Amino acid sequence: MIVIKTAAEIASMRRAGRVVAALLQDVGAKVRPGVTTLELDQLAGQVLERHGATSPFIGYQPAQARKPYPGFTCMSVNEQVVHGVPSTRRLVDGDILTIDCGALLDGWVADGAWTFAVGTISAEARELLQVTEQALNAAIAASRNGNQSGDVGAAMQKVVEAHGFNVIREHTSHGVGRELHEDPHIPNHGKAGTGLRLRTGMTIAMEPMVLAGHYATQLQDDEWTVAAKDGRLTAHFEHTIAIQDGDADILTRL
Ligand code: MF3
Ligand code: CO
């Protein structure tokens, strides 16, 4: 069931979205060689608290998961695509780190992610970050009242494949609102002119995940972290947006 939000509800979601943006800015500024992802996650918990928000991730347990999610945020390094569990792993120069975070504020959720460079990164990593951010922007540009989910997936795929990279298949973008994951689920790949029709008032967490190599993934031993099977680099950018008649309204920005 797709829940259409009123303008007032979207305003509430924007308040949660600003916390997400502040978190990514504040914690992103601390990303450097030598820091652990657990330290960054603790900092994220403090940022949420300072804004009167909580994490919609911690304790989250969808039907298919064997244990509740243990972090305030997801911290995915290099080949880890999504749902990376914060740990005592120390970041090193040349790593790329995705911080994926949500904020729950006054009963509303916003969800966002950004991939950061740790020190000096390779040319391939730089290209991957640029292309994944571009894929997110292309997806947002394709997200308007009357367009279809396949238009959005095709827009992402076009940008990504032009650079020889691949979009994820096993994870989708998704509705967000009172719940972290709501309908509709929007594949990050697709064929233009197909699929569900986007309507004004839908709120979507748009999240292309891009792999430098093949899109196949595997679950790591912690039972949450999803990694590229071939071990190559991956990136992930995400904004929560509200569909409108014209350009979508980006809620996770300051
Ligand atoms: N942005 C991620 C997603 O929509 C957030 C996952 S939270 C987790 O999949 F708890 F499931 F890890
Ligand atoms: Co999400």
PDB file of C-alpha atoms and ligand atoms in Angstrom:
ATOM      1  CA  MET A   1       0.000   0.000   0.000  1.00  0.00           C
ATOM      2  CA  ILE A   2       1.446   3.368  -1.029  1.00  0.00           C
ATOM      3  CA  VAL A   3       0.860   6.172   1.473  1.00  0.00           C
ATOM      4  CA  ILE A   4       0.481   9.613  -0.145  1.00  0.00           C
ATOM      5  CA  LYS A   5       1.684  12.397   2.168  1.00  0.00           C
ATOM      6  CA  THR A   6       0.095  15.813   2.659  1.00  0.00           C
ATOM      7  CA  ALA A   7       2.165  19.006   2.435  1.00  0.00           C
ATOM      8  CA  ALA A   8       2.202  19.188   6.255  1.00  0.00           C
ATOM      9  CA  GLU A   9       3.463  15.601   6.492  1.00  0.00           C
ATOM     10  CA  ILE A  10       6.171  16.346   3.944  1.00  0.00           C
ATOM     11  CA  ALA A  11       7.197  19.357   6.050  1.00  0.00           C
ATOM     12  CA  SER A  12       7.576  17.003   9.034  1.00  0.00           C
ATOM     13  CA  MET A  13       9.646  14.607   6.948  1.00  0.00           C
ATOM     14  CA  ARG A  14      11.869  17.528   5.893  1.00  0.00           C
ATOM     15  CA  ARG A  15      12.637  18.167   9.584  1.00  0.00           C
ATOM     16  CA  ALA A  16      13.806  14.560   9.877  1.00  0.00           C
ATOM     17  CA  GLY A  17      15.644  14.959   6.552  1.00  0.00           C
ATOM     18  CA  ARG A  18      17.605  17.951   7.833  1.00  0.00           C
ATOM     19  CA  VAL A  19      18.851  15.829  10.726  1.00  0.00           C
ATOM     20  CA  VAL A  20      20.049  13.227   8.212  1.00  0.00           C
ATOM     21  CA  ALA A  21      21.867  15.937   6.248  1.00  0.00           C
ATOM     22  CA  ALA A  22      23.442  17.367   9.412  1.00  0.00           C
ATOM     23  CA  LEU A  23      24.566  13.900  10.474  1.00  0.00           C
ATOM     24  CA  LEU A  24      26.201  13.195   7.120  1.00  0.00           C
ATOM     25  CA  GLN A  25      27.922  16.584   7.240  1.00  0.00           C
ATOM     26  CA  ASP A  26      29.152  16.304  10.845  1.00  0.00           C
ATOM     27  CA  VAL A  27      30.186  12.652  10.801  1.00  0.00           C
ATOM     28  CA  GLY A  28      31.475  12.911   7.220  1.00  0.00           C
ATOM     29  CA  ALA A  29      33.858  15.636   8.396  1.00  0.00           C
ATOM     30  CA  LYS A  30      35.438  13.112  10.807  1.00  0.00           C
ATOM     31  CA  VAL A  31      36.161  10.508   8.138  1.00  0.00           C
ATOM     32  CA  ARG A  32      39.942  10.058   7.997  1.00  0.00           C
ATOM     33  CA  PRO A  33      42.605   7.345   8.167  1.00  0.00           C
ATOM     34  CA  GLY A  34      42.865   5.845  11.672  1.00  0.00           C
ATOM     35  CA  VAL A  35      39.271   6.297  12.807  1.00  0.00           C
ATOM     36  CA  THR A  36      37.077   3.196  13.326  1.00  0.00           C
ATOM     37  CA  THR A  37      33.591   2.884  11.883  1.00  0.00           C
ATOM     38  CA  LEU A  38      32.314   2.180  15.410  1.00  0.00           C
ATOM     39  CA  GLU A  39      33.699   5.551  16.589  1.00  0.00           C
ATOM     40  CA  LEU A  40      31.930   7.250  13.673  1.00  0.00           C
ATOM     41  CA  ASP A  41      28.707   5.389  14.521  1.00  0.00           C
ATOM     42  CA  GLN A  42      28.896   6.542  18.157  1.00  0.00           C
ATOM     43  CA  LEU A  43      29.328  10.095  16.935  1.00  0.00           C
ATOM     44  CA  ALA A  44      26.286   9.641  14.687  1.00  0.00           C
ATOM     45  CA  GLY A  45      24.258   8.513  17.706  1.00  0.00           C
ATOM     46  CA  GLN A  46      25.257  11.736  19.488  1.00  0.00           C
ATOM     47  CA  VAL A  47      24.259  13.898  16.502  1.00  0.00           C
ATOM     48  CA  LEU A  48      20.817  12.263  16.423  1.00  0.00           C
ATOM     49  CA  GLU A  49      20.394  12.801  20.163  1.00  0.00           C
ATOM     50  CA  ARG A  50      21.448  16.450  19.913  1.00  0.00           C
ATOM     51  CA  HIS A  51      18.654  16.974  17.355  1.00  0.00           C
ATOM     52  CA  GLY A  52      16.049  15.161  19.462  1.00  0.00           C
ATOM     53  CA  ALA A  53      15.908  12.340  16.918  1.00  0.00           C
ATOM     54  CA  THR A  54      16.522   8.598  17.143  1.00  0.00           C
ATOM     55  CA  SER A  55      17.854   6.010  14.721  1.00  0.00           C
ATOM     56  CA  PRO A  56      15.234   4.048  12.767  1.00  0.00           C
ATOM     57  CA  PHE A  57      17.996   1.528  11.952  1.00  0.00           C
ATOM     58  CA  ILE A  58      19.003   0.287  15.408  1.00  0.00           C
ATOM     59  CA  GLY A  59      16.958  -2.745  16.399  1.00  0.00           C
ATOM     60  CA  TYR A  60      15.392  -2.914  12.935  1.00  0.00           C
ATOM     61  CA  GLN A  61      14.437  -6.496  12.058  1.00  0.00           C
ATOM     62  CA  PRO A  62      12.672  -7.164   8.775  1.00  0.00           C
ATOM     63  CA  ALA A  63      11.055 -10.587   8.375  1.00  0.00           C
ATOM     64  CA  GLN A  64      14.003 -12.089   6.495  1.00  0.00           C
ATOM     65  CA  ALA A  65      16.664 -10.916   8.993  1.00  0.00           C
ATOM     66  CA  ARG A  66      17.904 -13.330  11.636  1.00  0.00           C
ATOM     67  CA  LYS A  67      18.949 -10.655  14.099  1.00  0.00           C
ATOM     68  CA  PRO A  68      18.082  -7.013  14.780  1.00  0.00           C
ATOM     69  CA  TYR A  69      20.318  -4.404  13.173  1.00  0.00           C
ATOM     70  CA  PRO A  70      22.993  -3.450  15.753  1.00  0.00           C
ATOM     71  CA  GLY A  71      24.163   0.087  14.749  1.00  0.00           C
ATOM     72  CA  PHE A  72      22.803   3.638  14.726  1.00  0.00           C
ATOM     73  CA  THR A  73      23.956   3.834  11.104  1.00  0.00           C
ATOM     74  CA  CYS A  74      25.325   1.567   8.388  1.00  0.00           C
ATOM     75  CA  MET A  75      29.048   1.947   7.627  1.00  0.00           C
ATOM     76  CA  SER A  76      30.079   0.139   4.457  1.00  0.00           C
ATOM     77  CA  VAL A  77      33.748   0.119   3.425  1.00  0.00           C
ATOM     78  CA  ASN A  78      35.070  -0.507  -0.115  1.00  0.00           C
ATOM     79  CA  GLU A  79      33.487  -3.758  -1.398  1.00  0.00           C
ATOM     80  CA  GLN A  80      30.737  -3.544   1.235  1.00  0.00           C
ATOM     81  CA  VAL A  81      27.699  -2.275  -0.653  1.00  0.00           C
ATOM     82  CA  VAL A  82      25.076  -1.692   2.006  1.00  0.00           C
ATOM     83  CA  HIS A  83      24.060  -2.505   5.609  1.00  0.00           C
ATOM     84  CA  GLY A  84      27.711  -2.547   6.759  1.00  0.00           C
ATOM     85  CA  VAL A  85      27.801  -3.084  10.506  1.00  0.00           C
ATOM     86  CA  PRO A  86      29.976  -0.547  12.393  1.00  0.00           C
ATOM     87  CA  SER A  87      33.059  -2.258  13.841  1.00  0.00           C
ATOM     88  CA  THR A  88      36.533  -1.746  15.260  1.00  0.00           C
ATOM     89  CA  ARG A  89      37.893  -1.761  11.709  1.00  0.00           C
ATOM     90  CA  ARG A  90      40.238   1.198  11.311  1.00  0.00           C
ATOM     91  CA  LEU A  91      39.890   3.144   8.077  1.00  0.00           C
ATOM     92  CA  VAL A  92      43.064   3.444   6.023  1.00  0.00           C
ATOM     93  CA  ASP A  93      44.178   5.909   3.381  1.00  0.00           C
ATOM     94  CA  GLY A  94      42.521   5.047   0.052  1.00  0.00           C
ATOM     95  CA  ASP A  95      39.366   3.471   1.514  1.00  0.00           C
ATOM     96  CA  ILE A  96      35.906   4.673   0.561  1.00  0.00           C
ATOM     97  CA  LEU A  97      33.232   4.701   3.272  1.00  0.00           C
ATOM     98  CA  THR A  98      29.470   4.871   2.829  1.00  0.00           C
ATOM     99  CA  ILE A  99      27.598   6.316   5.773  1.00  0.00           C
ATOM    100  CA  ASP A 100      23.917   5.386   5.469  1.00  0.00           C
ATOM    101  CA  CYS A 101      21.696   6.879   8.139  1.00  0.00           C
ATOM    102  CA  GLY A 102      18.141   7.634   9.053  1.00  0.00           C
ATOM    103  CA  ALA A 103      16.482   9.986  11.490  1.00  0.00           C
ATOM    104  CA  LEU A 104      13.185   9.351  13.258  1.00  0.00           C
ATOM    105  CA  LEU A 105      11.743  12.666  14.450  1.00  0.00           C
ATOM    106  CA  ASP A 106       8.178  13.231  15.708  1.00  0.00           C
ATOM    107  CA  GLY A 107       7.084   9.948  14.146  1.00  0.00           C
ATOM    108  CA  TRP A 108       8.550  10.581  10.699  1.00  0.00           C
ATOM    109  CA  VAL A 109      11.559   8.950   9.053  1.00  0.00           C
ATOM    110  CA  ALA A 110      14.064  10.241   6.497  1.00  0.00           C
ATOM    111  CA  ASP A 111      16.827   8.090   5.002  1.00  0.00           C
ATOM    112  CA  GLY A 112      20.049   9.208   3.317  1.00  0.00           C
ATOM    113  CA  ALA A 113      23.550   8.032   2.422  1.00  0.00           C
ATOM    114  CA  TRP A 114      26.817   9.396   1.107  1.00  0.00           C
ATOM    115  CA  THR A 115      30.123   7.771   0.142  1.00  0.00           C
ATOM    116  CA  PHE A 116      33.229   9.556   1.436  1.00  0.00           C
ATOM    117  CA  ALA A 117      36.880   9.326   0.403  1.00  0.00           C
ATOM    118  CA  VAL A 118      39.319   8.365   3.174  1.00  0.00           C
ATOM    119  CA  GLY A 119      42.491  10.354   2.476  1.00  0.00           C
ATOM    120  CA  THR A 120      43.682   9.991  -1.112  1.00  0.00           C
ATOM    121  CA  ILE A 121      41.719   7.533  -3.246  1.00  0.00           C
ATOM    122  CA  SER A 122      42.398   5.847  -6.595  1.00  0.00           C
ATOM    123  CA  ALA A 123      41.221   7.229  -9.938  1.00  0.00           C
ATOM    124  CA  GLU A 124      38.717   4.356 -10.183  1.00  0.00           C
ATOM    125  CA  ALA A 125      37.293   5.152  -6.744  1.00  0.00           C
ATOM    126  CA  ARG A 126      36.965   8.840  -7.648  1.00  0.00           C
ATOM    127  CA  GLU A 127      35.117   7.970 -10.845  1.00  0.00           C
ATOM    128  CA  LEU A 128      32.845   5.560  -8.962  1.00  0.00           C
ATOM    129  CA  LEU A 129      31.884   8.242  -6.435  1.00  0.00           C
ATOM    130  CA  GLN A 130      31.181  10.800  -9.165  1.00  0.00           C
ATOM    131  CA  VAL A 131      29.151   8.387 -11.265  1.00  0.00           C
ATOM    132  CA  THR A 132      27.068   7.142  -8.338  1.00  0.00           C
ATOM    133  CA  GLU A 133      26.221  10.701  -7.285  1.00  0.00           C
ATOM    134  CA  GLN A 134      25.332  11.453 -10.921  1.00  0.00           C
ATOM    135  CA  ALA A 135      23.096   8.350 -10.987  1.00  0.00           C
ATOM    136  CA  LEU A 136      21.255   9.649  -7.929  1.00  0.00           C
ATOM    137  CA  ASN A 137      20.805  13.046  -9.578  1.00  0.00           C
ATOM    138  CA  ALA A 138      19.543  11.420 -12.794  1.00  0.00           C
ATOM    139  CA  ALA A 139      17.085   9.326 -10.792  1.00  0.00           C
ATOM    140  CA  ILE A 140      15.807  12.406  -8.969  1.00  0.00           C
ATOM    141  CA  ALA A 141      15.453  14.294 -12.273  1.00  0.00           C
ATOM    142  CA  ALA A 142      13.328  11.407 -13.620  1.00  0.00           C
ATOM    143  CA  SER A 143      11.132  11.357 -10.506  1.00  0.00           C
ATOM    144  CA  ARG A 144       8.035  13.434 -11.173  1.00  0.00           C
ATOM    145  CA  ASN A 145       4.272  13.033 -11.145  1.00  0.00           C
ATOM    146  CA  GLY A 146       3.220  10.825 -14.066  1.00  0.00           C
ATOM    147  CA  ASN A 147       6.620   9.263 -14.768  1.00  0.00           C
ATOM    148  CA  GLN A 148       7.102   5.547 -14.171  1.00  0.00           C
ATOM    149  CA  SER A 149       9.447   3.571 -11.935  1.00  0.00           C
ATOM    150  CA  GLY A 150      11.142   2.154 -15.045  1.00  0.00           C
ATOM    151  CA  ASP A 151      12.030   5.700 -16.138  1.00  0.00           C
ATOM    152  CA  VAL A 152      13.890   6.154 -12.868  1.00  0.00           C
ATOM    153  CA  GLY A 153      15.700   2.801 -13.017  1.00  0.00           C
ATOM    154  CA  ALA A 154      16.634   3.360 -16.662  1.00  0.00           C
ATOM    155  CA  ALA A 155      18.032   6.821 -15.846  1.00  0.00           C
ATOM    156  CA  MET A 156      20.326   5.352 -13.205  1.00  0.00           C
ATOM    157  CA  GLN A 157      21.384   2.433 -15.350  1.00  0.00           C
ATOM    158  CA  LYS A 158      22.259   4.657 -18.302  1.00  0.00           C
ATOM    159  CA  VAL A 159      24.641   6.861 -16.302  1.00  0.00           C
ATOM    160  CA  VAL A 160      26.264   3.923 -14.537  1.00  0.00           C
ATOM    161  CA  GLU A 161      26.711   1.569 -17.484  1.00  0.00           C
ATOM    162  CA  ALA A 162      28.138   4.375 -19.662  1.00  0.00           C
ATOM    163  CA  HIS A 163      31.132   4.211 -17.313  1.00  0.00           C
ATOM    164  CA  GLY A 164      31.360   0.410 -17.334  1.00  0.00           C
ATOM    165  CA  PHE A 165      30.003   0.101 -13.788  1.00  0.00           C
ATOM    166  CA  ASN A 166      26.896  -1.829 -12.662  1.00  0.00           C
ATOM    167  CA  VAL A 167      23.845  -1.033 -10.552  1.00  0.00           C
ATOM    168  CA  ILE A 168      22.718  -3.360  -7.815  1.00  0.00           C
ATOM    169  CA  ARG A 169      19.942  -5.832  -8.587  1.00  0.00           C
ATOM    170  CA  GLU A 170      19.097  -7.301  -5.160  1.00  0.00           C
ATOM    171  CA  HIS A 171      18.309  -3.997  -3.438  1.00  0.00           C
ATOM    172  CA  THR A 172      15.882  -1.266  -4.429  1.00  0.00           C
ATOM    173  CA  SER A 173      14.957   2.301  -3.673  1.00  0.00           C
ATOM    174  CA  HIS A 174      11.841   2.473  -1.505  1.00  0.00           C
ATOM    175  CA  GLY A 175       8.987   4.456  -0.068  1.00  0.00           C
ATOM    176  CA  VAL A 176       9.644   6.045   3.334  1.00  0.00           C
ATOM    177  CA  GLY A 177       7.451   7.908   5.814  1.00  0.00           C
ATOM    178  CA  ARG A 178       6.058   6.680   9.117  1.00  0.00           C
ATOM    179  CA  GLU A 179       8.086   3.542   8.360  1.00  0.00           C
ATOM    180  CA  LEU A 180      11.686   3.214   7.159  1.00  0.00           C
ATOM    181  CA  HIS A 181      10.626   0.899   4.334  1.00  0.00           C
ATOM    182  CA  GLU A 182       7.256   1.450   2.666  1.00  0.00           C
ATOM    183  CA  ASP A 183       5.800   0.763  -0.751  1.00  0.00           C
ATOM    184  CA  PRO A 184       6.640   1.315  -3.518  1.00  0.00           C
ATOM    185  CA  HIS A 185       9.910  -0.540  -4.067  1.00  0.00           C
ATOM    186  CA  ILE A 186      11.673   0.969  -7.064  1.00  0.00           C
ATOM    187  CA  PRO A 187      14.392  -1.088  -8.780  1.00  0.00           C
ATOM    188  CA  ASN A 188      17.636   0.786  -9.446  1.00  0.00           C
ATOM    189  CA  HIS A 189      17.601  -0.580 -13.006  1.00  0.00           C
ATOM    190  CA  GLY A 190      14.777  -0.834 -15.522  1.00  0.00           C
ATOM    191  CA  LYS A 191      13.178  -0.016 -18.824  1.00  0.00           C
ATOM    192  CA  ALA A 192      11.734   3.434 -19.531  1.00  0.00           C
ATOM    193  CA  GLY A 193       7.949   3.527 -19.977  1.00  0.00           C
ATOM    194  CA  THR A 194       7.326   0.558 -17.686  1.00  0.00           C
ATOM    195  CA  GLY A 195       6.356   0.050 -14.081  1.00  0.00           C
ATOM    196  CA  LEU A 196       4.531   1.880 -11.380  1.00  0.00           C
ATOM    197  CA  ARG A 197       3.403   5.456 -11.973  1.00  0.00           C
ATOM    198  CA  LEU A 198       4.843   8.054  -9.586  1.00  0.00           C
ATOM    199  CA  ARG A 199       2.340  10.455  -8.057  1.00  0.00           C
ATOM    200  CA  THR A 200       2.550  13.769  -6.207  1.00  0.00           C
ATOM    201  CA  GLY A 201       2.883  13.167  -2.465  1.00  0.00           C
ATOM    202  CA  MET A 202       4.797   9.890  -2.718  1.00  0.00           C
ATOM    203  CA  THR A 203       7.961  10.050  -0.621  1.00  0.00           C
ATOM    204  CA  ILE A 204      10.839   7.895  -1.818  1.00  0.00           C
ATOM    205  CA  ALA A 205      14.295   7.055  -0.482  1.00  0.00           C
ATOM    206  CA  MET A 206      16.149   7.023  -3.793  1.00  0.00           C
ATOM    207  CA  GLU A 207      19.321   5.006  -3.417  1.00  0.00           C
ATOM    208  CA  PRO A 208      21.473   3.821  -6.299  1.00  0.00           C
ATOM    209  CA  MET A 209      24.172   1.384  -5.181  1.00  0.00           C
ATOM    210  CA  VAL A 210      26.867   1.019  -7.794  1.00  0.00           C
ATOM    211  CA  LEU A 211      29.488  -1.690  -8.178  1.00  0.00           C
ATOM    212  CA  ALA A 212      32.735  -1.231 -10.093  1.00  0.00           C
ATOM    213  CA  GLY A 213      32.495  -4.926 -11.034  1.00  0.00           C
ATOM    214  CA  HIS A 214      29.646  -7.427 -11.332  1.00  0.00           C
ATOM    215  CA  TYR A 215      26.424  -6.714  -9.460  1.00  0.00           C
ATOM    216  CA  ALA A 216      26.353 -10.047  -7.628  1.00  0.00           C
ATOM    217  CA  THR A 217      26.554  -9.686  -3.842  1.00  0.00           C
ATOM    218  CA  GLN A 218      27.014 -11.917  -0.815  1.00  0.00           C
ATOM    219  CA  LEU A 219      26.088 -11.612   2.841  1.00  0.00           C
ATOM    220  CA  GLN A 220      29.026 -11.411   5.258  1.00  0.00           C
ATOM    221  CA  ASP A 221      29.366 -13.406   8.506  1.00  0.00           C
ATOM    222  CA  ASP A 222      27.757 -10.679  10.647  1.00  0.00           C
ATOM    223  CA  GLU A 223      24.523 -11.533   8.738  1.00  0.00           C
ATOM    224  CA  TRP A 224      23.874  -7.913   7.780  1.00  0.00           C
ATOM    225  CA  THR A 225      26.743  -6.568   5.689  1.00  0.00           C
ATOM    226  CA  VAL A 226      26.142  -7.006   1.950  1.00  0.00           C
ATOM    227  CA  ALA A 227      29.378  -7.103  -0.089  1.00  0.00           C
ATOM    228  CA  ALA A 228      30.323  -7.351  -3.760  1.00  0.00           C
ATOM    229  CA  LYS A 229      30.996 -11.000  -4.564  1.00  0.00           C
ATOM    230  CA  ASP A 230      33.971 -10.078  -6.716  1.00  0.00           C
ATOM    231  CA  GLY A 231      35.444  -7.875  -3.966  1.00  0.00           C
ATOM    232  CA  ARG A 232      35.603  -4.739  -6.117  1.00  0.00           C
ATOM    233  CA  LEU A 233      34.719  -1.211  -4.971  1.00  0.00           C
ATOM    234  CA  THR A 234      31.130  -0.036  -4.470  1.00  0.00           C
ATOM    235  CA  ALA A 235      29.418   3.291  -3.724  1.00  0.00           C
ATOM    236  CA  HIS A 236      25.980   4.393  -2.534  1.00  0.00           C
ATOM    237  CA  PHE A 237      24.273   7.790  -2.493  1.00  0.00           C
ATOM    238  CA  GLU A 238      20.753   8.305  -1.173  1.00  0.00           C
ATOM    239  CA  HIS A 239      18.260  11.141  -0.722  1.00  0.00           C
ATOM    240  CA  THR A 240      14.702  11.084   0.549  1.00  0.00           C
ATOM    241  CA  ILE A 241      12.542  12.982  -1.954  1.00  0.00           C
ATOM    242  CA  ALA A 242       8.902  13.981  -2.329  1.00  0.00           C
ATOM    243  CA  ILE A 243       7.306  13.584  -5.762  1.00  0.00           C
ATOM    244  CA  GLN A 244       5.723  16.716  -7.217  1.00  0.00           C
ATOM    245  CA  ASP A 245       4.391  17.926 -10.560  1.00  0.00           C
ATOM    246  CA  GLY A 246       7.762  19.417 -11.470  1.00  0.00           C
ATOM    247  CA  ASP A 247      11.158  18.662  -9.996  1.00  0.00           C
ATOM    248  CA  ALA A 248      11.129  16.433  -6.924  1.00  0.00           C
ATOM    249  CA  ASP A 249      11.587  18.062  -3.531  1.00  0.00           C
ATOM    250  CA  ILE A 250      14.807  16.819  -1.871  1.00  0.00           C
ATOM    251  CA  LEU A 251      14.109  16.453   1.865  1.00  0.00           C
ATOM    252  CA  THR A 252      17.520  15.285   3.104  1.00  0.00           C
ATOM    253  CA  ARG A 253      19.428  18.501   2.604  1.00  0.00           C
ATOM    254  CA  LEU A 254      20.240  21.529   4.726  1.00  0.00           C
TER     255      LEU A 254
HETATM  256  N1  MF3 B   1      19.136   2.904   3.493  1.00  0.00           N
HETATM  257  C1  MF3 B   1      19.124   1.555   3.973  1.00  0.00           C
HETATM  258  C2  MF3 B   1      18.034   0.765   3.301  1.00  0.00           C
HETATM  259  O1  MF3 B   1      17.007   1.327   2.967  1.00  0.00           O
HETATM  260  C3  MF3 B   1      18.919   1.530   5.456  1.00  0.00           C
HETATM  261  C4  MF3 B   1      18.912   0.178   6.056  1.00  0.00           C
HETATM  262  S1  MF3 B   1      18.750   0.228   7.752  1.00  0.00           S
HETATM  263  C5  MF3 B   1      19.020  -1.328   8.274  1.00  0.00           C
HETATM  264  O2  MF3 B   1      18.164  -0.414   3.084  1.00  0.00           O
HETATM  265  F1  MF3 B   1      18.723  -1.341   9.527  1.00  0.00           F
HETATM  266  F2  MF3 B   1      18.276  -2.193   7.609  1.00  0.00           F
HETATM  267  F3  MF3 B   1      20.278  -1.636   8.082  1.00  0.00           F
HETATM  268 CO    CO B   2      17.087   3.295   2.262  1.00  0.00          CO
END
